[in-house]
PDB file of C-alpha atoms in Angstrom:
ATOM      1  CA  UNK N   1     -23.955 119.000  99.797  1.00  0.00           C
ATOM      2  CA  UNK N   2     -27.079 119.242 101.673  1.00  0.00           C
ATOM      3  CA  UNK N   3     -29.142 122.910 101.531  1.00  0.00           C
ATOM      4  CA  UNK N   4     -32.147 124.295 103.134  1.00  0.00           C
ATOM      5  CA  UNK N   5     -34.353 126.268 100.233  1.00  0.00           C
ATOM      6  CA  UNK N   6     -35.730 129.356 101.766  1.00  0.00           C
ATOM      7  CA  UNK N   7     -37.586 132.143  99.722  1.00  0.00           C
ATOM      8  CA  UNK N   8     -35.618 135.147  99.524  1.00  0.00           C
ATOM      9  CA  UNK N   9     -38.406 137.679 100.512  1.00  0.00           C
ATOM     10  CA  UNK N  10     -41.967 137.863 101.492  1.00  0.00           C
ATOM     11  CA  UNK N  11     -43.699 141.111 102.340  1.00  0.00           C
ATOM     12  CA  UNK N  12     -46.863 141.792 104.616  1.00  0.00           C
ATOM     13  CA  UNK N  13     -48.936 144.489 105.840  1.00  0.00           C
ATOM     14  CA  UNK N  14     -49.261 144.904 109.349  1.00  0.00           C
ATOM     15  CA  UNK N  15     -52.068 142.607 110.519  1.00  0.00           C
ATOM     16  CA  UNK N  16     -51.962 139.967 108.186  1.00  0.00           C
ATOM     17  CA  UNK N  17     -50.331 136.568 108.225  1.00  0.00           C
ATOM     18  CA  UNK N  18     -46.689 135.599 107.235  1.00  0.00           C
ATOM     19  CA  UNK N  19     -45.830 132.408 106.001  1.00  0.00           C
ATOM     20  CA  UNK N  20     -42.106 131.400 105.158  1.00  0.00           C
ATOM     21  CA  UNK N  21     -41.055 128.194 104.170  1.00  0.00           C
ATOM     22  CA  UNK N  22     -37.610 125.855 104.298  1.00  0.00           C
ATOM     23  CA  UNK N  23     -37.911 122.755 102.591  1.00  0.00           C
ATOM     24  CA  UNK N  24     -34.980 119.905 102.080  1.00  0.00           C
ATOM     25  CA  UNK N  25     -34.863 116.529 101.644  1.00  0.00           C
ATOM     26  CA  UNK N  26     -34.127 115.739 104.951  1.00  0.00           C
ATOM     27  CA  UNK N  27     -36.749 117.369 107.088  1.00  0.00           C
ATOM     28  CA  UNK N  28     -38.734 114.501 107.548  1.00  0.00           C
ATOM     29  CA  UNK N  29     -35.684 112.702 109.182  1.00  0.00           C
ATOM     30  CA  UNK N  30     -34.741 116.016 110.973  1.00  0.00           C
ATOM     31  CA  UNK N  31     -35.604 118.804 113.303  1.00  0.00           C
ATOM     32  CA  UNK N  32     -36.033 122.580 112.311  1.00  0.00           C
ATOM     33  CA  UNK N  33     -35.281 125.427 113.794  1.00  0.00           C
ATOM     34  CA  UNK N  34     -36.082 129.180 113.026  1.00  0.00           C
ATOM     35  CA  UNK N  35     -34.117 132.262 114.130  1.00  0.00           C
ATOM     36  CA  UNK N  36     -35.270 136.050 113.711  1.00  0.00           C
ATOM     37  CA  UNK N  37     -32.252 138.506 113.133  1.00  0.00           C
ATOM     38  CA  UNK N  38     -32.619 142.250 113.211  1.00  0.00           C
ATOM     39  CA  UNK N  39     -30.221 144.390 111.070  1.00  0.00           C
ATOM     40  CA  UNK N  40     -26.911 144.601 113.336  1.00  0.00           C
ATOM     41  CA  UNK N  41     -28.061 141.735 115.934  1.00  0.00           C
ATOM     42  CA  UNK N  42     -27.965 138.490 116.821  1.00  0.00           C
ATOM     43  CA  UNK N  43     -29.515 135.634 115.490  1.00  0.00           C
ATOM     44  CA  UNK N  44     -32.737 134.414 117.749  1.00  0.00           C
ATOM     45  CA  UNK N  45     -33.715 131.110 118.214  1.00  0.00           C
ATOM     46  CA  UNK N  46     -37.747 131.470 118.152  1.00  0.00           C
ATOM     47  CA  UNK N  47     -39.239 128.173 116.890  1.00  0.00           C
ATOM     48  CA  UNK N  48     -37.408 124.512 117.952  1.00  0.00           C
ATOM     49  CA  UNK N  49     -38.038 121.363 117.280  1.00  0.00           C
ATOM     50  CA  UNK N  50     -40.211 121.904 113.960  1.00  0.00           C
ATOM     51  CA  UNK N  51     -43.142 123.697 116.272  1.00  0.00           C
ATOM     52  CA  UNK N  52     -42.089 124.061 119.844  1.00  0.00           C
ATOM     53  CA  UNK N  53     -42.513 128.117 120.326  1.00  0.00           C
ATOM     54  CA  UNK N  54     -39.494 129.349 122.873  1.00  0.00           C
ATOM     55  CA  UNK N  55     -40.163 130.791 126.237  1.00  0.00           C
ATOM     56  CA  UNK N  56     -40.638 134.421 125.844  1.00  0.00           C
ATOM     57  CA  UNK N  57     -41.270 134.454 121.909  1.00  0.00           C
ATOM     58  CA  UNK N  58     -44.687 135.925 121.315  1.00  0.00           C
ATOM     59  CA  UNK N  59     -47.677 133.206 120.719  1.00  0.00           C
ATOM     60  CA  UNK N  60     -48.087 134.873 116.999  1.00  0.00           C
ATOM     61  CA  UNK N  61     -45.179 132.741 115.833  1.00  0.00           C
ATOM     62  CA  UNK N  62     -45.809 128.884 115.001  1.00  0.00           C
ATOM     63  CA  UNK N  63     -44.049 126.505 113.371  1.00  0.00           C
ATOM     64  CA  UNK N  64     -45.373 123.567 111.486  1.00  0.00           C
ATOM     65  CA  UNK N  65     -43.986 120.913 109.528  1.00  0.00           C
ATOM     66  CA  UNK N  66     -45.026 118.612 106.643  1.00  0.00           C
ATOM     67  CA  UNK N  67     -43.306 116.383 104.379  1.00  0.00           C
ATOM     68  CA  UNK N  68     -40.034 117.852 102.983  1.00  0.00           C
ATOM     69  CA  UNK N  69     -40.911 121.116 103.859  1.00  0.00           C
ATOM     70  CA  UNK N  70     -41.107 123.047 107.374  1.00  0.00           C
ATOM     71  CA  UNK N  71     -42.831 126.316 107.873  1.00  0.00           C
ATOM     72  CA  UNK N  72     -42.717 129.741 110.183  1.00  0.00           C
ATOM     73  CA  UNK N  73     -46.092 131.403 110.278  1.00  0.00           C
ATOM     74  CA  UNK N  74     -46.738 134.790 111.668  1.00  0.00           C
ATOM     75  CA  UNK N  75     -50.060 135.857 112.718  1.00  0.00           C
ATOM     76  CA  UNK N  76     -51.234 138.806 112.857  1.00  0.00           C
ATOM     77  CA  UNK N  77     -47.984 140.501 111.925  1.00  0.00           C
ATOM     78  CA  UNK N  78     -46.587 143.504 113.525  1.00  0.00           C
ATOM     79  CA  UNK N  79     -43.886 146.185 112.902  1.00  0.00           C
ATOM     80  CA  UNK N  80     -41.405 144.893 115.029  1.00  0.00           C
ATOM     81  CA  UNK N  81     -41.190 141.324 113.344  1.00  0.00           C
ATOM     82  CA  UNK N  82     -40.315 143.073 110.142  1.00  0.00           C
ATOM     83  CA  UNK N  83     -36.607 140.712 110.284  1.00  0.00           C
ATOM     84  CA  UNK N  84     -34.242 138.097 108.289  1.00  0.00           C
ATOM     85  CA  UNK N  85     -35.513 134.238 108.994  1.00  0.00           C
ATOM     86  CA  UNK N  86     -33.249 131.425 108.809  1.00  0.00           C
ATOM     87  CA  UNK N  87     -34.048 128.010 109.094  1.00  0.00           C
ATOM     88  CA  UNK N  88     -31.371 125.397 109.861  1.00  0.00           C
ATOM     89  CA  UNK N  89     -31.268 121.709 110.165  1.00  0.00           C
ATOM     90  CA  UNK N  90     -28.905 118.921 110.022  1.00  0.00           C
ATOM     91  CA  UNK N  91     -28.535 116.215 106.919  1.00  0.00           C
ATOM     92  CA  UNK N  92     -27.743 112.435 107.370  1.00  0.00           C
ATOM     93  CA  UNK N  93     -24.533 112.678 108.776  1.00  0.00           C
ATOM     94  CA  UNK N  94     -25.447 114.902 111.551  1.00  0.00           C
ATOM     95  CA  UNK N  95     -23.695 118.307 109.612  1.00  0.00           C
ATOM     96  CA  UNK N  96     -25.634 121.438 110.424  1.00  0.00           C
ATOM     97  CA  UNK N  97     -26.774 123.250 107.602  1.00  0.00           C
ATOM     98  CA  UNK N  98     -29.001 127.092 106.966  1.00  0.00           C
ATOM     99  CA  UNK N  99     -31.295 127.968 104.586  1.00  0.00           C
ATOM    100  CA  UNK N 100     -30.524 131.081 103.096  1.00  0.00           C
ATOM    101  CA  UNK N 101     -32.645 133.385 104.799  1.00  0.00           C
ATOM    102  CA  UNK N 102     -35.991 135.087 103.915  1.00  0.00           C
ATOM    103  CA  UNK N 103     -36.482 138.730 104.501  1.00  0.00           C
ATOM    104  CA  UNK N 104     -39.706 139.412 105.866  1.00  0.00           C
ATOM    105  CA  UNK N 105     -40.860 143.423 105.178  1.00  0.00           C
ATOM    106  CA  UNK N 106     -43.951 144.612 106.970  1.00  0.00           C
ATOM    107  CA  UNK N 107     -45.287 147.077 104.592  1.00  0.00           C
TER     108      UNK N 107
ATOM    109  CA  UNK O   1     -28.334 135.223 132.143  1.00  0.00           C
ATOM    110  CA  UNK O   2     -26.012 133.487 129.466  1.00  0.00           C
ATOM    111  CA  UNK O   3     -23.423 135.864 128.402  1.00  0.00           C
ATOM    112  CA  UNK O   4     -21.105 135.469 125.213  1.00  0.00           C
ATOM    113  CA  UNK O   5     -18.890 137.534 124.336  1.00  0.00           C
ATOM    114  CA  UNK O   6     -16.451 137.397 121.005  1.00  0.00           C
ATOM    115  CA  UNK O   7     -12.868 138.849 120.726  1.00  0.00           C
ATOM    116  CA  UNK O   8     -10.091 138.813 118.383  1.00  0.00           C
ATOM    117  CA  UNK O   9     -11.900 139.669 114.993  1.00  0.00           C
ATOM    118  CA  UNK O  10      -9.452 142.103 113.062  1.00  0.00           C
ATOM    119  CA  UNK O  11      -8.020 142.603 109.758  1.00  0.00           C
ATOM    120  CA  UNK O  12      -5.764 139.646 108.018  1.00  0.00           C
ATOM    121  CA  UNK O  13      -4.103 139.135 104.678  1.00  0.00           C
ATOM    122  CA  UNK O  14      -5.250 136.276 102.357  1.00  0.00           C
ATOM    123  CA  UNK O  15      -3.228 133.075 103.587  1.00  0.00           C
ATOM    124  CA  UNK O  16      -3.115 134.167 107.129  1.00  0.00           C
ATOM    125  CA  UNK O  17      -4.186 132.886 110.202  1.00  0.00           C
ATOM    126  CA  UNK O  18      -6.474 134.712 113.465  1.00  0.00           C
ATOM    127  CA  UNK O  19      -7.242 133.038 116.573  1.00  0.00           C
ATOM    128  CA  UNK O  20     -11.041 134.115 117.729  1.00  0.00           C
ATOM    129  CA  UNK O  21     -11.930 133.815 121.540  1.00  0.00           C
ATOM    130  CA  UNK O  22     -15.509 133.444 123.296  1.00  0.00           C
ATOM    131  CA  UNK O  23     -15.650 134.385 126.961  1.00  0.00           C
ATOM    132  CA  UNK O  24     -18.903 132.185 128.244  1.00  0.00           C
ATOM    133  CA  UNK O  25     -20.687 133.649 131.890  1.00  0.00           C
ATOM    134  CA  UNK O  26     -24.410 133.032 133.527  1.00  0.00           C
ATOM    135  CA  UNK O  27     -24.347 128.812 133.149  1.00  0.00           C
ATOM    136  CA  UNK O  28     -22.772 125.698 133.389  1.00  0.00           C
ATOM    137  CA  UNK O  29     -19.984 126.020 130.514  1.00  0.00           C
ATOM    138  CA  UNK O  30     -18.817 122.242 130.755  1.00  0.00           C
ATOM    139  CA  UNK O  31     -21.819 120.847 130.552  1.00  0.00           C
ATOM    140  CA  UNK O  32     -22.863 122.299 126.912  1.00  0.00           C
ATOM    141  CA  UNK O  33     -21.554 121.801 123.021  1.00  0.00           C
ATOM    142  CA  UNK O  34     -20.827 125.181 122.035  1.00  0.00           C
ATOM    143  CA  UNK O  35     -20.899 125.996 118.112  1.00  0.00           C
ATOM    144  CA  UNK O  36     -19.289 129.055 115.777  1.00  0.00           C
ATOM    145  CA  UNK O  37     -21.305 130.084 113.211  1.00  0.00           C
ATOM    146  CA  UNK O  38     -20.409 132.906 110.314  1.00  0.00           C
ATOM    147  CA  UNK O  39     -22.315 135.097 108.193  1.00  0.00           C
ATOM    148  CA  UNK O  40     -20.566 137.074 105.269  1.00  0.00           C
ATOM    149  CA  UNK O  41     -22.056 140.759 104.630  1.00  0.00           C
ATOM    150  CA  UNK O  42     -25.177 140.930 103.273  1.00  0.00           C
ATOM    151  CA  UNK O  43     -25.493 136.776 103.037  1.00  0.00           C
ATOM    152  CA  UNK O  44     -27.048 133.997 104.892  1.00  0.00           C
ATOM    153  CA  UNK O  45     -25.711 132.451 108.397  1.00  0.00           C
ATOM    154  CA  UNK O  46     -23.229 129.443 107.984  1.00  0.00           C
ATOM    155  CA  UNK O  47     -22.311 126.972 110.656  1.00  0.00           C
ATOM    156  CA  UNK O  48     -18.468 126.355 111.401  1.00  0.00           C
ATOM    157  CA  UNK O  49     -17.855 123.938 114.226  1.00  0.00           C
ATOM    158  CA  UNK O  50     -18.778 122.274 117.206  1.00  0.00           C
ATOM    159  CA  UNK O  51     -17.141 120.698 120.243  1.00  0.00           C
ATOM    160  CA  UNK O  52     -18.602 119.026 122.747  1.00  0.00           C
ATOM    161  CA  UNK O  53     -18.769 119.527 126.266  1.00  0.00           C
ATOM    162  CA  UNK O  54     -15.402 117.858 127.486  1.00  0.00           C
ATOM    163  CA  UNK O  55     -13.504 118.724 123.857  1.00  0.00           C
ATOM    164  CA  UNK O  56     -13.069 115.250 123.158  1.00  0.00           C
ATOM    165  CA  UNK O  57     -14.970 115.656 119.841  1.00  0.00           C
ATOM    166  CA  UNK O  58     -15.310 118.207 117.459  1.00  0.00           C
ATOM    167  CA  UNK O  59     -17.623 119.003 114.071  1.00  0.00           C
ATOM    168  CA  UNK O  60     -16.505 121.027 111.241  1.00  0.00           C
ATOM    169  CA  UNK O  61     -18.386 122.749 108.300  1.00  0.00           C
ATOM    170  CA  UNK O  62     -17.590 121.173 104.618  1.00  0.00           C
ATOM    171  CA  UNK O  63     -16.143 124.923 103.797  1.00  0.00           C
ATOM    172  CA  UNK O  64     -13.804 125.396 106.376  1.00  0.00           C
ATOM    173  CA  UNK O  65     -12.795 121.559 107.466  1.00  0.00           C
ATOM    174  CA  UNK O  66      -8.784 121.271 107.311  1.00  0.00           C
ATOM    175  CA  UNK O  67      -8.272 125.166 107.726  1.00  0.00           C
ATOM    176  CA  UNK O  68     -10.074 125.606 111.273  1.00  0.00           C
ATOM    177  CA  UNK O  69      -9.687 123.949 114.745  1.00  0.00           C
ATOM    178  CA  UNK O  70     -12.407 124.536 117.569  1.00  0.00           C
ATOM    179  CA  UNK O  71     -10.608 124.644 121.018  1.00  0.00           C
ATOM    180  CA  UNK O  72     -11.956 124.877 124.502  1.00  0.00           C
ATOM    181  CA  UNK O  73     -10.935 125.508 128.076  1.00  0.00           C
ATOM    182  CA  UNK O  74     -13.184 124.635 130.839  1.00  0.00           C
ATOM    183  CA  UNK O  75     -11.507 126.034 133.431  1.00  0.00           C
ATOM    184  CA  UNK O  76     -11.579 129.793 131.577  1.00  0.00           C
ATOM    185  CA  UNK O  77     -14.949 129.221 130.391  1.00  0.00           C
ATOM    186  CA  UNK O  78     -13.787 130.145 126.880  1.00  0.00           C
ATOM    187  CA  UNK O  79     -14.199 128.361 123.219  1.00  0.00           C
ATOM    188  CA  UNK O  80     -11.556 129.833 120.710  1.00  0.00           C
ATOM    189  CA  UNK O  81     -11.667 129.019 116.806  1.00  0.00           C
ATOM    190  CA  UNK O  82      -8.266 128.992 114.953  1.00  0.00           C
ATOM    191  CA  UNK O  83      -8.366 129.377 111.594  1.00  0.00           C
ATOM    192  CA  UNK O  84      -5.626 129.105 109.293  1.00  0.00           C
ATOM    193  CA  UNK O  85      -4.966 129.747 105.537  1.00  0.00           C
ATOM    194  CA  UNK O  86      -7.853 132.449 105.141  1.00  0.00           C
ATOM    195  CA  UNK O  87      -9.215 133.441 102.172  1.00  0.00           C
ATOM    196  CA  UNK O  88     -11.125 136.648 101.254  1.00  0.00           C
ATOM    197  CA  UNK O  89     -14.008 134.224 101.266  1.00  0.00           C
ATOM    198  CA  UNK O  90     -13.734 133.855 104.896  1.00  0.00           C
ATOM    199  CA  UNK O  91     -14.849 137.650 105.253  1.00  0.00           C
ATOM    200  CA  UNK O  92     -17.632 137.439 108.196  1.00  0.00           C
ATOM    201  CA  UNK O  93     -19.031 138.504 111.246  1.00  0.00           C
ATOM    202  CA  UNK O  94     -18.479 134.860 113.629  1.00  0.00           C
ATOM    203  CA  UNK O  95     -20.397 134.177 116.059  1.00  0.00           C
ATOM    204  CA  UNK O  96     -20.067 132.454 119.674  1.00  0.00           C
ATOM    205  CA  UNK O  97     -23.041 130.293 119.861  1.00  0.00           C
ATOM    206  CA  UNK O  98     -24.188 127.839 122.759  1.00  0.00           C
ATOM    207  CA  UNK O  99     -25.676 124.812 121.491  1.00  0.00           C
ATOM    208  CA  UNK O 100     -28.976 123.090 123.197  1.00  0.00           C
ATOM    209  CA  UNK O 101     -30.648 120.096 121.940  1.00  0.00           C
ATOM    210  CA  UNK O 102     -29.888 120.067 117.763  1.00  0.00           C
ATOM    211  CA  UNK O 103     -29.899 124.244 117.905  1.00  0.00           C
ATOM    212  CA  UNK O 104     -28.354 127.201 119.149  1.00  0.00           C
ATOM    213  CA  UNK O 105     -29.925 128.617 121.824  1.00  0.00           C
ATOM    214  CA  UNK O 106     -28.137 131.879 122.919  1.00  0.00           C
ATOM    215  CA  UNK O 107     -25.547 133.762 120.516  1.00  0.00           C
ATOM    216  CA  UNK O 108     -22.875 136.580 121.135  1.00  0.00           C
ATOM    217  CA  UNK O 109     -22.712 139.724 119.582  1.00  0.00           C
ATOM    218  CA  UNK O 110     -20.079 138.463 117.268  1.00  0.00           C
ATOM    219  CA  UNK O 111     -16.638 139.364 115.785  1.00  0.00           C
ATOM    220  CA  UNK O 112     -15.814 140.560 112.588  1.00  0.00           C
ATOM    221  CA  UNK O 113     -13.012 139.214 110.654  1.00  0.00           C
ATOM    222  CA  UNK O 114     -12.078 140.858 107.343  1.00  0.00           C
ATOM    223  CA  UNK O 115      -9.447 138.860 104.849  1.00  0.00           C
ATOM    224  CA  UNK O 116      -8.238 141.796 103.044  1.00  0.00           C
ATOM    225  CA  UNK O 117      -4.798 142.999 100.950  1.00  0.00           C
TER     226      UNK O 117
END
C-alpha cells in the first residue's frame, strides 16, 4: 500500500527555521496537505494544495513541493508552533493516505 | 462557524460492534463529502471513510474496508460510522472531519473508542 515518509522528529530553537519533509511516490501526481496538532486537539489544516497557506495561518508557514517529495517550512519559529505535523495525500486510486507525523520541539 | 461534534465513543469487547455519530452546525451539510479519520494513542492520524454529499458513494480505508459503513442523514445534519467486528487494533480517538477540495478542512473534537476485554 501507498505511505507518506515523514521524519519522526526535528527540533529548533526559537527563531530559527523548521523544515519537515513528506515524500512518496505519488506527490508529483498529487496534492499535499499539512496539519498542525497540539497535544489533546484537533488536527489543523495549515498548508493546501502543496503551498497554498490557509486563511488565518500565520505567513511563517510555507509549503513547497519538488519531485517526490513535499515540504513544510517554518520561519522564524516560535514557541507556540512547537506541534505534531502530518502530511497526507492520496495514491492512484484516489485512497487518502498520512505520513506518520513529525514532532517538531522548539528548544 | 463549522461545528462538529462526535458522540458514541465508549468501551467494546474485541468482535463487537459501536455506532459513532457526528452532529454537523454553521454550513451547508449537503453540499460537502464529509470524512472519519482515526488516530491510535501515541501514533499517526489514519483516514477511514468518505461519503459524498448525497450518500450515493462512499470510500473506505484498506484497514477497515468490510468491517465499517459510513452513513449520512441530510435532514439531521449528522454522518455516523458503524463499525463492526472490532479489534483491539481499532483502539482510537475518531474523528468527524469535513472534507474540502482533496483535504479536511475543519475537524471535531473527536471520540474515543477503546476495544478492550
Amino acid at each position: 500500500s501507498y505511505e507518506l515518509t515523514q521524519p519522526p522528529s526535528v527540533s529548533v530553537s526559537p527563531g530559527q527555521t523548521a523544515t519537515i519533509t513528506c515524500s512518496g511516490e505519488e506527490l508529483p501526481n498529487k496534492y499535499a496537505y499539512w496539519y498542525q496538532q497540539k497535544p489533546g486537539q484537533a488536527p489543523l489544516l495549515v498548508i493546501q494544495k502543496d503551498t497554498e497557506r490557509r486563511p488565518g495561518i500565520p505567513e511563517r508557514f510555507s509549503g513547497s513541493s519538488s519531485g517526490t517529495s513535499v515540504t513544510l517550512t517554518i520561519t522564524a519559529v516560535q514557541a507556540e508552533d512547537e506541534a505534531d505535523y502530518h502530511c497526507q495525500s492520496a495514491d492512484s486510486r484516489d485512497v487518502w493516505v498520512f505520513g506518520g507525523g513529525t514532532k517538531l520541539t522548539v528548544l | 462557524e463549522v461545528h462538529l461534534v462526535e458522540s458514541g465513543g465508549d468501551l467494546v469487547q474485541p468482535g463487537g460492534s459501536l455506532r459513532l455519530s457526528c452532529a454537523a452546525s454553521g454550513f451547508n451539510f449537503s453540499r460537502f463529502w464529509m470524512s472519519w479519520v482515526r488516530q491510535a494513542p501515541g501514533k499517526g492520524l489514519e483516514w477511514v471513510a468518505n461519503i459524498k454529499p448525497d450518500g450515493s458513494e462512499q470510500t473506505y480505508g484498506d484497514s477497515v474496508k468490510g468491517r465499517v459503513i459510513i452513513s449520512r442523514d441530510n435532514a439531521r445534519n449528522s454522518v455516523h460510522l458503524q463499525m463492526s467486528s472490532l479489534r483491539v487494533e481499532d483502539t482510537a480517538v475518531y474523528y468527524c472531519a469535513r472534507v474540502g477540495d482533496g483535504c479536511l478542512s475543519s475537524w471535531g473534537q473527536g471520540a474515543l473508542v477503546t476495544v478492550s476485554s
